[in-house]
PDB file of C-alpha atoms and ligand atoms in Angstrom:
ATOM      1  CA  LEU A  20      -9.217 -48.652 -40.388  1.00  0.00           C
ATOM      2  CA  MET A  21     -12.088 -50.840 -39.235  1.00  0.00           C
ATOM      3  CA  LEU A  22     -14.248 -47.696 -38.712  1.00  0.00           C
ATOM      4  CA  GLU A  23     -13.331 -46.546 -42.204  1.00  0.00           C
ATOM      5  CA  SER A  24     -14.466 -49.768 -43.947  1.00  0.00           C
ATOM      6  CA  ARG A  25     -17.680 -49.793 -41.861  1.00  0.00           C
ATOM      7  CA  LEU A  26     -18.323 -46.206 -42.729  1.00  0.00           C
ATOM      8  CA  ARG A  27     -18.049 -47.113 -46.446  1.00  0.00           C
ATOM      9  CA  LYS A  28     -20.902 -49.515 -46.081  1.00  0.00           C
ATOM     10  CA  ALA A  29     -23.035 -47.509 -43.695  1.00  0.00           C
ATOM     11  CA  LEU A  30     -25.069 -45.646 -46.447  1.00  0.00           C
ATOM     12  CA  GLU A  31     -26.006 -48.765 -48.313  1.00  0.00           C
ATOM     13  CA  HIS A  32     -26.926 -50.618 -45.073  1.00  0.00           C
ATOM     14  CA  GLY A  33     -29.126 -47.738 -44.065  1.00  0.00           C
ATOM     15  CA  GLU A  34     -27.423 -47.030 -40.738  1.00  0.00           C
ATOM     16  CA  PHE A  35     -27.635 -43.280 -40.801  1.00  0.00           C
ATOM     17  CA  VAL A  36     -30.450 -41.396 -39.313  1.00  0.00           C
ATOM     18  CA  ILE A  37     -30.998 -37.668 -38.994  1.00  0.00           C
ATOM     19  CA  TYR A  38     -31.960 -36.081 -35.746  1.00  0.00           C
ATOM     20  CA  TYR A  39     -33.657 -32.600 -35.706  1.00  0.00           C
ATOM     21  CA  GLN A  40     -32.955 -29.882 -33.188  1.00  0.00           C
ATOM     22  CA  PRO A  41     -35.544 -27.064 -33.006  1.00  0.00           C
ATOM     23  CA  LYS A  42     -34.522 -23.378 -33.407  1.00  0.00           C
ATOM     24  CA  VAL A  43     -36.867 -21.220 -31.382  1.00  0.00           C
ATOM     25  CA  SER A  44     -37.891 -17.581 -31.756  1.00  0.00           C
ATOM     26  CA  LEU A  45     -36.930 -15.520 -28.728  1.00  0.00           C
ATOM     27  CA  ALA A  46     -39.773 -13.121 -29.413  1.00  0.00           C
ATOM     28  CA  ASP A  47     -42.626 -15.731 -28.996  1.00  0.00           C
ATOM     29  CA  GLY A  48     -41.127 -19.136 -28.191  1.00  0.00           C
ATOM     30  CA  ALA A  49     -42.335 -20.617 -31.470  1.00  0.00           C
ATOM     31  CA  ILE A  50     -40.354 -23.338 -33.263  1.00  0.00           C
ATOM     32  CA  VAL A  51     -39.209 -21.614 -36.411  1.00  0.00           C
ATOM     33  CA  GLY A  52     -36.853 -24.168 -37.887  1.00  0.00           C
ATOM     34  CA  VAL A  53     -34.761 -27.356 -37.323  1.00  0.00           C
ATOM     35  CA  GLU A  54     -31.115 -28.159 -37.764  1.00  0.00           C
ATOM     36  CA  ALA A  55     -30.426 -31.570 -39.330  1.00  0.00           C
ATOM     37  CA  LEU A  56     -27.849 -33.387 -37.350  1.00  0.00           C
ATOM     38  CA  LEU A  57     -26.454 -36.779 -38.591  1.00  0.00           C
ATOM     39  CA  ARG A  58     -26.365 -39.843 -36.440  1.00  0.00           C
ATOM     40  CA  TRP A  59     -24.783 -43.290 -37.151  1.00  0.00           C
ATOM     41  CA  PHE A  60     -26.387 -46.198 -35.535  1.00  0.00           C
ATOM     42  CA  HIS A  61     -24.149 -49.086 -36.154  1.00  0.00           C
ATOM     43  CA  PRO A  62     -25.589 -52.633 -35.383  1.00  0.00           C
ATOM     44  CA  ASP A  63     -22.569 -53.648 -33.324  1.00  0.00           C
ATOM     45  CA  LEU A  64     -20.926 -50.399 -32.251  1.00  0.00           C
ATOM     46  CA  GLY A  65     -24.190 -48.631 -31.296  1.00  0.00           C
ATOM     47  CA  LEU A  66     -24.429 -44.858 -31.681  1.00  0.00           C
ATOM     48  CA  VAL A  67     -21.186 -43.519 -33.175  1.00  0.00           C
ATOM     49  CA  PRO A  68     -21.212 -39.723 -32.401  1.00  0.00           C
ATOM     50  CA  PRO A  69     -20.679 -37.351 -35.313  1.00  0.00           C
ATOM     51  CA  ALA A  70     -17.370 -36.039 -33.796  1.00  0.00           C
ATOM     52  CA  GLU A  71     -15.922 -39.622 -34.298  1.00  0.00           C
ATOM     53  CA  PHE A  72     -16.895 -40.260 -37.894  1.00  0.00           C
ATOM     54  CA  ILE A  73     -17.502 -36.894 -39.676  1.00  0.00           C
ATOM     55  CA  PRO A  74     -13.735 -36.033 -39.563  1.00  0.00           C
ATOM     56  CA  LEU A  75     -13.108 -39.553 -41.123  1.00  0.00           C
ATOM     57  CA  ALA A  76     -15.891 -38.990 -43.623  1.00  0.00           C
ATOM     58  CA  GLU A  77     -14.184 -35.716 -44.538  1.00  0.00           C
ATOM     59  CA  GLU A  78     -10.670 -37.277 -45.060  1.00  0.00           C
ATOM     60  CA  THR A  79     -11.989 -40.170 -47.134  1.00  0.00           C
ATOM     61  CA  GLY A  80     -14.431 -38.035 -49.149  1.00  0.00           C
ATOM     62  CA  LEU A  81     -17.299 -40.231 -48.017  1.00  0.00           C
ATOM     63  CA  ILE A  82     -18.854 -37.008 -46.636  1.00  0.00           C
ATOM     64  CA  VAL A  83     -19.780 -36.184 -50.222  1.00  0.00           C
ATOM     65  CA  PRO A  84     -22.339 -39.027 -50.859  1.00  0.00           C
ATOM     66  CA  ILE A  85     -23.338 -39.027 -47.162  1.00  0.00           C
ATOM     67  CA  GLY A  86     -24.029 -35.245 -47.315  1.00  0.00           C
ATOM     68  CA  ALA A  87     -26.085 -35.690 -50.441  1.00  0.00           C
ATOM     69  CA  TRP A  88     -28.131 -38.274 -48.570  1.00  0.00           C
ATOM     70  CA  VAL A  89     -28.681 -35.878 -45.659  1.00  0.00           C
ATOM     71  CA  LEU A  90     -29.869 -33.154 -48.034  1.00  0.00           C
ATOM     72  CA  ARG A  91     -32.313 -35.423 -49.825  1.00  0.00           C
ATOM     73  CA  THR A  92     -33.580 -37.069 -46.640  1.00  0.00           C
ATOM     74  CA  ALA A  93     -33.900 -33.873 -44.586  1.00  0.00           C
ATOM     75  CA  CYS A  94     -35.730 -31.950 -47.477  1.00  0.00           C
ATOM     76  CA  ALA A  95     -38.130 -34.831 -47.906  1.00  0.00           C
ATOM     77  CA  GLN A  96     -38.797 -35.063 -44.097  1.00  0.00           C
ATOM     78  CA  VAL A  97     -39.338 -31.377 -43.497  1.00  0.00           C
ATOM     79  CA  ARG A  98     -41.434 -31.077 -46.600  1.00  0.00           C
ATOM     80  CA  ARG A  99     -43.824 -33.758 -45.054  1.00  0.00           C
ATOM     81  CA  TRP A 100     -43.957 -31.517 -41.957  1.00  0.00           C
ATOM     82  CA  HIS A 101     -44.834 -28.538 -44.087  1.00  0.00           C
ATOM     83  CA  ARG A 102     -47.666 -30.471 -45.711  1.00  0.00           C
ATOM     84  CA  MET A 103     -48.913 -31.487 -42.256  1.00  0.00           C
ATOM     85  CA  GLY A 104     -49.510 -27.772 -41.543  1.00  0.00           C
ATOM     86  CA  HIS A 105     -46.097 -26.643 -40.209  1.00  0.00           C
ATOM     87  CA  SER A 106     -45.558 -24.786 -43.418  1.00  0.00           C
ATOM     88  CA  GLY A 107     -43.131 -22.066 -42.377  1.00  0.00           C
ATOM     89  CA  LEU A 108     -40.559 -24.507 -40.906  1.00  0.00           C
ATOM     90  CA  GLN A 109     -37.000 -23.732 -41.885  1.00  0.00           C
ATOM     91  CA  LEU A 110     -34.477 -26.493 -42.393  1.00  0.00           C
ATOM     92  CA  ALA A 111     -30.731 -26.019 -41.661  1.00  0.00           C
ATOM     93  CA  VAL A 112     -28.151 -28.369 -42.967  1.00  0.00           C
ATOM     94  CA  ASN A 113     -24.402 -28.434 -42.098  1.00  0.00           C
ATOM     95  CA  LEU A 114     -21.834 -28.346 -44.934  1.00  0.00           C
ATOM     96  CA  SER A 115     -18.240 -29.392 -44.375  1.00  0.00           C
ATOM     97  CA  ALA A 116     -15.178 -28.094 -46.267  1.00  0.00           C
ATOM     98  CA  ARG A 117     -15.060 -30.970 -48.727  1.00  0.00           C
ATOM     99  CA  GLN A 118     -18.754 -30.708 -49.487  1.00  0.00           C
ATOM    100  CA  PHE A 119     -18.410 -26.988 -50.089  1.00  0.00           C
ATOM    101  CA  GLN A 120     -15.550 -27.539 -52.579  1.00  0.00           C
ATOM    102  CA  GLU A 121     -17.131 -30.371 -54.483  1.00  0.00           C
ATOM    103  CA  LYS A 122     -18.002 -29.391 -58.008  1.00  0.00           C
ATOM    104  CA  ASN A 123     -21.508 -30.999 -58.011  1.00  0.00           C
ATOM    105  CA  LEU A 124     -22.613 -29.253 -54.860  1.00  0.00           C
ATOM    106  CA  VAL A 125     -25.047 -26.856 -56.469  1.00  0.00           C
ATOM    107  CA  ALA A 126     -26.552 -29.616 -58.645  1.00  0.00           C
ATOM    108  CA  THR A 127     -26.874 -31.850 -55.595  1.00  0.00           C
ATOM    109  CA  ILE A 128     -28.740 -29.226 -53.684  1.00  0.00           C
ATOM    110  CA  GLU A 129     -30.867 -28.124 -56.606  1.00  0.00           C
ATOM    111  CA  GLN A 130     -31.916 -31.734 -57.047  1.00  0.00           C
ATOM    112  CA  ALA A 131     -32.720 -32.283 -53.334  1.00  0.00           C
ATOM    113  CA  ILE A 132     -34.882 -29.258 -53.261  1.00  0.00           C
ATOM    114  CA  ARG A 133     -36.640 -29.976 -56.656  1.00  0.00           C
ATOM    115  CA  SER A 134     -37.401 -33.666 -55.896  1.00  0.00           C
ATOM    116  CA  SER A 135     -39.084 -32.703 -52.717  1.00  0.00           C
ATOM    117  CA  GLU A 136     -40.711 -29.554 -54.099  1.00  0.00           C
ATOM    118  CA  PHE A 137     -39.015 -27.721 -51.211  1.00  0.00           C
ATOM    119  CA  PRO A 138     -39.345 -23.962 -51.117  1.00  0.00           C
ATOM    120  CA  PRO A 139     -35.731 -22.878 -51.571  1.00  0.00           C
ATOM    121  CA  GLY A 140     -36.018 -19.996 -49.135  1.00  0.00           C
ATOM    122  CA  ALA A 141     -36.753 -22.427 -46.308  1.00  0.00           C
ATOM    123  CA  VAL A 142     -33.336 -24.084 -46.725  1.00  0.00           C
ATOM    124  CA  GLU A 143     -30.333 -22.738 -44.787  1.00  0.00           C
ATOM    125  CA  LEU A 144     -26.795 -24.086 -45.181  1.00  0.00           C
ATOM    126  CA  GLU A 145     -24.506 -23.759 -42.233  1.00  0.00           C
ATOM    127  CA  LEU A 146     -20.866 -23.056 -43.068  1.00  0.00           C
ATOM    128  CA  THR A 147     -17.964 -22.343 -40.557  1.00  0.00           C
ATOM    129  CA  GLU A 148     -15.694 -19.356 -41.111  1.00  0.00           C
ATOM    130  CA  SER A 149     -12.799 -21.657 -41.867  1.00  0.00           C
ATOM    131  CA  VAL A 150     -14.765 -23.255 -44.656  1.00  0.00           C
ATOM    132  CA  ILE A 151     -15.745 -19.819 -46.078  1.00  0.00           C
ATOM    133  CA  MET A 152     -12.232 -18.401 -45.774  1.00  0.00           C
ATOM    134  CA  ARG A 153     -10.283 -21.252 -47.135  1.00  0.00           C
ATOM    135  CA  ASP A 154     -10.240 -19.862 -50.656  1.00  0.00           C
ATOM    136  CA  ALA A 155     -11.983 -16.522 -50.455  1.00  0.00           C
ATOM    137  CA  PRO A 156     -12.399 -15.625 -54.138  1.00  0.00           C
ATOM    138  CA  GLU A 157     -13.516 -19.148 -55.091  1.00  0.00           C
ATOM    139  CA  ALA A 158     -15.709 -19.357 -51.987  1.00  0.00           C
ATOM    140  CA  ALA A 159     -17.389 -15.996 -52.966  1.00  0.00           C
ATOM    141  CA  ARG A 160     -18.372 -17.427 -56.376  1.00  0.00           C
ATOM    142  CA  ARG A 161     -19.693 -20.577 -54.678  1.00  0.00           C
ATOM    143  CA  LEU A 162     -21.737 -18.586 -52.252  1.00  0.00           C
ATOM    144  CA  LYS A 163     -23.276 -16.585 -54.988  1.00  0.00           C
ATOM    145  CA  GLU A 164     -24.262 -19.677 -56.939  1.00  0.00           C
ATOM    146  CA  LEU A 165     -25.917 -21.074 -53.834  1.00  0.00           C
ATOM    147  CA  VAL A 166     -27.831 -17.831 -53.104  1.00  0.00           C
ATOM    148  CA  ALA A 167     -28.843 -17.860 -56.736  1.00  0.00           C
ATOM    149  CA  LEU A 168     -30.887 -21.051 -55.915  1.00  0.00           C
ATOM    150  CA  GLY A 169     -32.852 -19.040 -53.407  1.00  0.00           C
ATOM    151  CA  ILE A 170     -31.436 -20.618 -50.387  1.00  0.00           C
ATOM    152  CA  ARG A 171     -30.025 -18.897 -47.298  1.00  0.00           C
ATOM    153  CA  LEU A 172     -26.545 -19.141 -45.715  1.00  0.00           C
ATOM    154  CA  ALA A 173     -25.555 -19.057 -42.058  1.00  0.00           C
ATOM    155  CA  VAL A 174     -22.123 -18.750 -40.392  1.00  0.00           C
ATOM    156  CA  ASP A 175     -21.820 -21.644 -37.984  1.00  0.00           C
ATOM    157  CA  ASP A 176     -19.694 -21.488 -34.761  1.00  0.00           C
ATOM    158  CA  PHE A 177     -19.401 -17.621 -35.346  1.00  0.00           C
ATOM    159  CA  GLY A 178     -16.495 -15.987 -33.496  1.00  0.00           C
ATOM    160  CA  THR A 179     -14.242 -19.132 -33.199  1.00  0.00           C
ATOM    161  CA  GLY A 180     -12.563 -18.882 -36.602  1.00  0.00           C
ATOM    162  CA  TYR A 181      -9.566 -16.592 -37.200  1.00  0.00           C
ATOM    163  CA  SER A 182     -10.990 -14.735 -40.033  1.00  0.00           C
ATOM    164  CA  SER A 183     -11.494 -11.189 -40.769  1.00  0.00           C
ATOM    165  CA  LEU A 184     -14.928  -9.641 -40.626  1.00  0.00           C
ATOM    166  CA  GLY A 185     -14.555  -8.323 -44.082  1.00  0.00           C
ATOM    167  CA  TYR A 186     -16.376 -11.223 -45.669  1.00  0.00           C
ATOM    168  CA  LEU A 187     -19.621 -10.238 -43.863  1.00  0.00           C
ATOM    169  CA  LYS A 188     -19.643  -7.119 -46.161  1.00  0.00           C
ATOM    170  CA  THR A 189     -19.062  -8.826 -49.407  1.00  0.00           C
ATOM    171  CA  PHE A 190     -20.419 -12.429 -48.985  1.00  0.00           C
ATOM    172  CA  PRO A 191     -24.157 -13.094 -49.172  1.00  0.00           C
ATOM    173  CA  ILE A 192     -24.602 -14.203 -45.612  1.00  0.00           C
ATOM    174  CA  GLY A 193     -28.104 -14.235 -43.964  1.00  0.00           C
ATOM    175  CA  SER A 194     -27.419 -15.230 -40.393  1.00  0.00           C
ATOM    176  CA  LEU A 195     -24.772 -15.787 -37.681  1.00  0.00           C
ATOM    177  CA  LYS A 196     -24.779 -18.560 -35.064  1.00  0.00           C
ATOM    178  CA  ILE A 197     -23.050 -17.448 -31.965  1.00  0.00           C
ATOM    179  CA  ASP A 198     -20.701 -20.240 -30.909  1.00  0.00           C
ATOM    180  CA  ARG A 199     -21.709 -22.000 -27.748  1.00  0.00           C
ATOM    181  CA  SER A 200     -18.348 -21.227 -26.136  1.00  0.00           C
ATOM    182  CA  PHE A 201     -19.639 -17.581 -25.744  1.00  0.00           C
ATOM    183  CA  VAL A 202     -23.081 -18.777 -24.519  1.00  0.00           C
ATOM    184  CA  ARG A 203     -21.771 -21.246 -21.997  1.00  0.00           C
ATOM    185  CA  ASP A 204     -20.242 -18.599 -19.709  1.00  0.00           C
ATOM    186  CA  VAL A 205     -22.554 -15.764 -20.511  1.00  0.00           C
ATOM    187  CA  GLU A 206     -24.024 -15.542 -16.945  1.00  0.00           C
ATOM    188  CA  ARG A 207     -20.694 -15.710 -15.102  1.00  0.00           C
ATOM    189  CA  ASP A 208     -17.993 -14.264 -17.307  1.00  0.00           C
ATOM    190  CA  PRO A 209     -18.330 -10.651 -18.287  1.00  0.00           C
ATOM    191  CA  ASN A 210     -16.066 -11.081 -21.310  1.00  0.00           C
ATOM    192  CA  SER A 211     -18.258 -13.858 -22.760  1.00  0.00           C
ATOM    193  CA  ALA A 212     -21.244 -11.610 -22.242  1.00  0.00           C
ATOM    194  CA  ALA A 213     -19.520  -8.663 -23.871  1.00  0.00           C
ATOM    195  CA  LEU A 214     -18.580 -10.765 -26.826  1.00  0.00           C
ATOM    196  CA  ALA A 215     -22.056 -12.339 -27.294  1.00  0.00           C
ATOM    197  CA  GLN A 216     -23.554  -8.779 -26.910  1.00  0.00           C
ATOM    198  CA  ALA A 217     -21.188  -7.467 -29.531  1.00  0.00           C
ATOM    199  CA  ILE A 218     -21.839 -10.232 -31.935  1.00  0.00           C
ATOM    200  CA  ILE A 219     -25.615  -9.651 -31.603  1.00  0.00           C
ATOM    201  CA  ALA A 220     -25.115  -5.889 -32.202  1.00  0.00           C
ATOM    202  CA  LEU A 221     -22.903  -6.570 -35.200  1.00  0.00           C
ATOM    203  CA  ALA A 222     -25.419  -8.926 -36.719  1.00  0.00           C
ATOM    204  CA  THR A 223     -28.299  -6.474 -36.125  1.00  0.00           C
ATOM    205  CA  SER A 224     -26.564  -3.531 -37.680  1.00  0.00           C
ATOM    206  CA  LEU A 225     -25.678  -5.614 -40.709  1.00  0.00           C
ATOM    207  CA  LYS A 226     -29.421  -6.772 -40.805  1.00  0.00           C
ATOM    208  CA  LEU A 227     -28.350 -10.454 -40.278  1.00  0.00           C
ATOM    209  CA  LYS A 228     -30.406 -12.850 -38.165  1.00  0.00           C
ATOM    210  CA  VAL A 229     -28.524 -13.967 -35.059  1.00  0.00           C
ATOM    211  CA  VAL A 230     -29.036 -17.345 -33.433  1.00  0.00           C
ATOM    212  CA  ALA A 231     -27.411 -18.447 -30.063  1.00  0.00           C
ATOM    213  CA  GLU A 232     -26.433 -22.048 -29.999  1.00  0.00           C
ATOM    214  CA  GLY A 233     -25.893 -24.315 -27.038  1.00  0.00           C
ATOM    215  CA  VAL A 234     -28.265 -22.477 -24.805  1.00  0.00           C
ATOM    216  CA  GLU A 235     -28.695 -24.725 -21.751  1.00  0.00           C
ATOM    217  CA  THR A 236     -30.265 -22.508 -18.998  1.00  0.00           C
ATOM    218  CA  ARG A 237     -33.140 -20.138 -18.470  1.00  0.00           C
ATOM    219  CA  GLU A 238     -30.635 -17.490 -17.324  1.00  0.00           C
ATOM    220  CA  GLN A 239     -28.629 -17.723 -20.524  1.00  0.00           C
ATOM    221  CA  LEU A 240     -31.859 -17.431 -22.441  1.00  0.00           C
ATOM    222  CA  GLU A 241     -32.972 -14.362 -20.702  1.00  0.00           C
ATOM    223  CA  ILE A 242     -29.556 -12.625 -21.018  1.00  0.00           C
ATOM    224  CA  LEU A 243     -29.388 -13.399 -24.759  1.00  0.00           C
ATOM    225  CA  LYS A 244     -32.963 -12.201 -25.248  1.00  0.00           C
ATOM    226  CA  GLY A 245     -32.057  -8.952 -23.410  1.00  0.00           C
ATOM    227  CA  PHE A 246     -29.165  -8.451 -25.778  1.00  0.00           C
ATOM    228  CA  GLY A 247     -31.668  -8.710 -28.715  1.00  0.00           C
ATOM    229  CA  CYS A 248     -30.804 -12.130 -30.044  1.00  0.00           C
ATOM    230  CA  HIS A 249     -33.447 -13.423 -32.440  1.00  0.00           C
ATOM    231  CA  GLU A 250     -33.362 -17.193 -32.069  1.00  0.00           C
ATOM    232  CA  LEU A 251     -31.928 -19.905 -29.880  1.00  0.00           C
ATOM    233  CA  GLN A 252     -30.974 -23.473 -30.263  1.00  0.00           C
ATOM    234  CA  GLY A 253     -30.140 -25.619 -27.246  1.00  0.00           C
ATOM    235  CA  PHE A 254     -30.916 -28.113 -24.547  1.00  0.00           C
ATOM    236  CA  VAL A 255     -32.945 -25.493 -22.601  1.00  0.00           C
ATOM    237  CA  PHE A 256     -35.581 -25.970 -25.241  1.00  0.00           C
ATOM    238  CA  SER A 257     -34.839 -29.382 -26.746  1.00  0.00           C
ATOM    239  CA  ARG A 258     -32.003 -31.812 -27.601  1.00  0.00           C
ATOM    240  CA  PRO A 259     -31.753 -33.015 -31.165  1.00  0.00           C
ATOM    241  CA  LEU A 260     -34.677 -35.423 -31.531  1.00  0.00           C
ATOM    242  CA  PRO A 261     -35.587 -38.330 -33.945  1.00  0.00           C
ATOM    243  CA  PRO A 262     -38.311 -37.353 -36.462  1.00  0.00           C
ATOM    244  CA  ASP A 263     -41.309 -38.723 -34.559  1.00  0.00           C
ATOM    245  CA  GLU A 264     -40.386 -36.864 -31.404  1.00  0.00           C
ATOM    246  CA  LEU A 265     -39.776 -33.597 -33.256  1.00  0.00           C
ATOM    247  CA  LEU A 266     -43.128 -33.945 -34.884  1.00  0.00           C
ATOM    248  CA  ALA A 267     -44.772 -34.412 -31.453  1.00  0.00           C
ATOM    249  CA  LEU A 268     -43.073 -31.217 -30.279  1.00  0.00           C
ATOM    250  CA  LEU A 269     -44.410 -29.310 -33.344  1.00  0.00           C
ATOM    251  CA  GLU A 270     -47.902 -30.546 -32.732  1.00  0.00           C
ATOM    252  CA  GLU A 271     -47.698 -29.687 -29.083  1.00  0.00           C
ATOM    253  CA  GLY A 272     -46.901 -25.985 -30.026  1.00  0.00           C
ATOM    254  CA  ARG A 273     -50.027 -25.239 -32.019  1.00  0.00           C
TER     255      ARG A 273
HETATM  256  O1    G B  16     -24.725 -33.487 -33.656  1.00  0.00           O
HETATM  257  P1    G B  16     -23.623 -32.870 -32.875  1.00  0.00           P
HETATM  258  O2    G B  16     -24.503 -33.471 -32.138  1.00  0.00           O
HETATM  259  O3    G B  16     -22.800 -33.851 -32.175  1.00  0.00           O
HETATM  260  O4    G B  16     -22.778 -32.636 -34.171  1.00  0.00           O
HETATM  261  C1    G B  16     -21.299 -32.571 -34.136  1.00  0.00           C
HETATM  262  C2    G B  16     -20.776 -31.950 -35.305  1.00  0.00           C
HETATM  263  O5    G B  16     -21.196 -32.688 -36.476  1.00  0.00           O
HETATM  264  C3    G B  16     -21.282 -30.554 -35.503  1.00  0.00           C
HETATM  265  O6    G B  16     -20.133 -29.716 -35.723  1.00  0.00           O
HETATM  266  C4    G B  16     -22.090 -30.531 -36.755  1.00  0.00           C
HETATM  267  O7    G B  16     -21.995 -29.378 -37.528  1.00  0.00           O
HETATM  268  C5    G B  16     -21.576 -31.795 -37.466  1.00  0.00           C
HETATM  269  N1    G B  16     -22.623 -32.486 -38.307  1.00  0.00           N
HETATM  270  C6    G B  16     -23.770 -33.031 -37.891  1.00  0.00           C
HETATM  271  N2    G B  16     -24.483 -33.480 -38.936  1.00  0.00           N
HETATM  272  C7    G B  16     -23.770 -33.117 -40.051  1.00  0.00           C
HETATM  273  C8    G B  16     -24.088 -33.292 -41.481  1.00  0.00           C
HETATM  274  O8    G B  16     -25.015 -33.807 -41.898  1.00  0.00           O
HETATM  275  N3    G B  16     -23.101 -32.861 -42.266  1.00  0.00           N
HETATM  276  C9    G B  16     -21.908 -32.368 -41.897  1.00  0.00           C
HETATM  277  N4    G B  16     -21.014 -31.994 -42.774  1.00  0.00           N
HETATM  278  N5    G B  16     -21.683 -32.147 -40.583  1.00  0.00           N
HETATM  279  C10   G B  16     -22.518 -32.434 -39.622  1.00  0.00           C
HETATM  280  O1    G B  17     -21.125 -27.324 -34.967  1.00  0.00           O
HETATM  281  P1    G B  17     -22.596 -27.412 -34.864  1.00  0.00           P
HETATM  282  O2    G B  17     -23.218 -26.147 -34.412  1.00  0.00           O
HETATM  283  O3    G B  17     -23.230 -27.749 -36.178  1.00  0.00           O
HETATM  284  O4    G B  17     -23.008 -28.485 -33.891  1.00  0.00           O
HETATM  285  C1    G B  17     -24.166 -28.503 -33.267  1.00  0.00           C
HETATM  286  C2    G B  17     -23.853 -29.381 -32.003  1.00  0.00           C
HETATM  287  O5    G B  17     -24.271 -28.789 -30.811  1.00  0.00           O
HETATM  288  C3    G B  17     -24.573 -30.798 -32.097  1.00  0.00           C
HETATM  289  O6    G B  17     -23.540 -31.668 -31.677  1.00  0.00           O
HETATM  290  C4    G B  17     -25.579 -30.668 -31.017  1.00  0.00           C
HETATM  291  O7    G B  17     -25.870 -31.899 -30.423  1.00  0.00           O
HETATM  292  C5    G B  17     -24.887 -29.727 -30.068  1.00  0.00           C
HETATM  293  N1    G B  17     -25.823 -29.012 -29.037  1.00  0.00           N
HETATM  294  C6    G B  17     -26.998 -28.508 -29.366  1.00  0.00           C
HETATM  295  N2    G B  17     -27.513 -27.830 -28.318  1.00  0.00           N
HETATM  296  C7    G B  17     -26.537 -28.056 -27.325  1.00  0.00           C
HETATM  297  C8    G B  17     -26.630 -27.544 -25.930  1.00  0.00           C
HETATM  298  O8    G B  17     -27.469 -26.948 -25.464  1.00  0.00           O
HETATM  299  N3    G B  17     -25.475 -27.928 -25.203  1.00  0.00           N
HETATM  300  C9    G B  17     -24.458 -28.592 -25.713  1.00  0.00           C
HETATM  301  N4    G B  17     -23.415 -28.720 -24.955  1.00  0.00           N
HETATM  302  N5    G B  17     -24.446 -28.983 -27.050  1.00  0.00           N
HETATM  303  C10   G B  17     -25.445 -28.674 -27.829  1.00  0.00           C
HETATM  304 MN1   MN B  18     -24.455 -26.382 -37.154  1.00  0.00          MN
HETATM  305 NA1   NA B  19     -22.155 -24.595 -34.278  1.00  0.00          NA
END
């Protein structure tokens, strides 16, 4: 309860920050995008990890205003990086179930994009299979509205939901993010390797981009690259970073 009342005030007190984790092309090692990851720095509690407050923000509905703030702030930030010469940089933002169902979602996104003059094609929304599959006909309409804005859609934690694959055929998905549970054991466990390879083959034949998340070692990187994976995200390249450190990394790479 204490956490909940504090969470209610966190936005107005300016206690949220966004960290950015690079997504890297496996073809040439270039940073092609960033995923916005919310952090809560509480003056007394210190850093409260997202796993501890995002479920609470979901339950209470606070995720809706918080998520709108994330969209506005991340679009404005990445737009500044575009203007500093990193013009191709993609921005990925996570959407939870509550946000996806909220009736003002499309307007919120449109406004965030417009107010920062953000190129819509450089925004990608990350949704999990369970969010997409919750109410399939309604979700399909929603996804079409989002795509009509010109933005892209990614399936997050791919392979962990208990959905059919049918939605990949009918829904306007642009990319798959291989869940890190498959990546973690890819060097040791032949089944994990087979699954990662199958997901990459599936994505490739459907002409979807495929991103491996949670890549921690050089060996994992090489295996995934060998399987034809397009991009990676993970500690092997960088942790999620505060904006100034992310910018330093971008400047280093040119
Ligand atoms: O940042 P990791 O470092 O700990 O994130 C944990 C979880 O929190 C992930 O599942 C991620 O998708 C989710 N998350 C992080 N930032 C956001 C956000 O801005 N909005 C939503 N809805 N989820 C987020
Ligand atoms: O669920 P989602 O994919 O949005 O969550 C991203 C989460 O993964 C964040 O919590 C981020 O901090 C974490 N993460 C990113 N790279 C790695 C990694 O290489 N290893 C591990 N263990 N976690 C990672
Ligand atoms: Mn994500
Ligand atoms: Na994920």
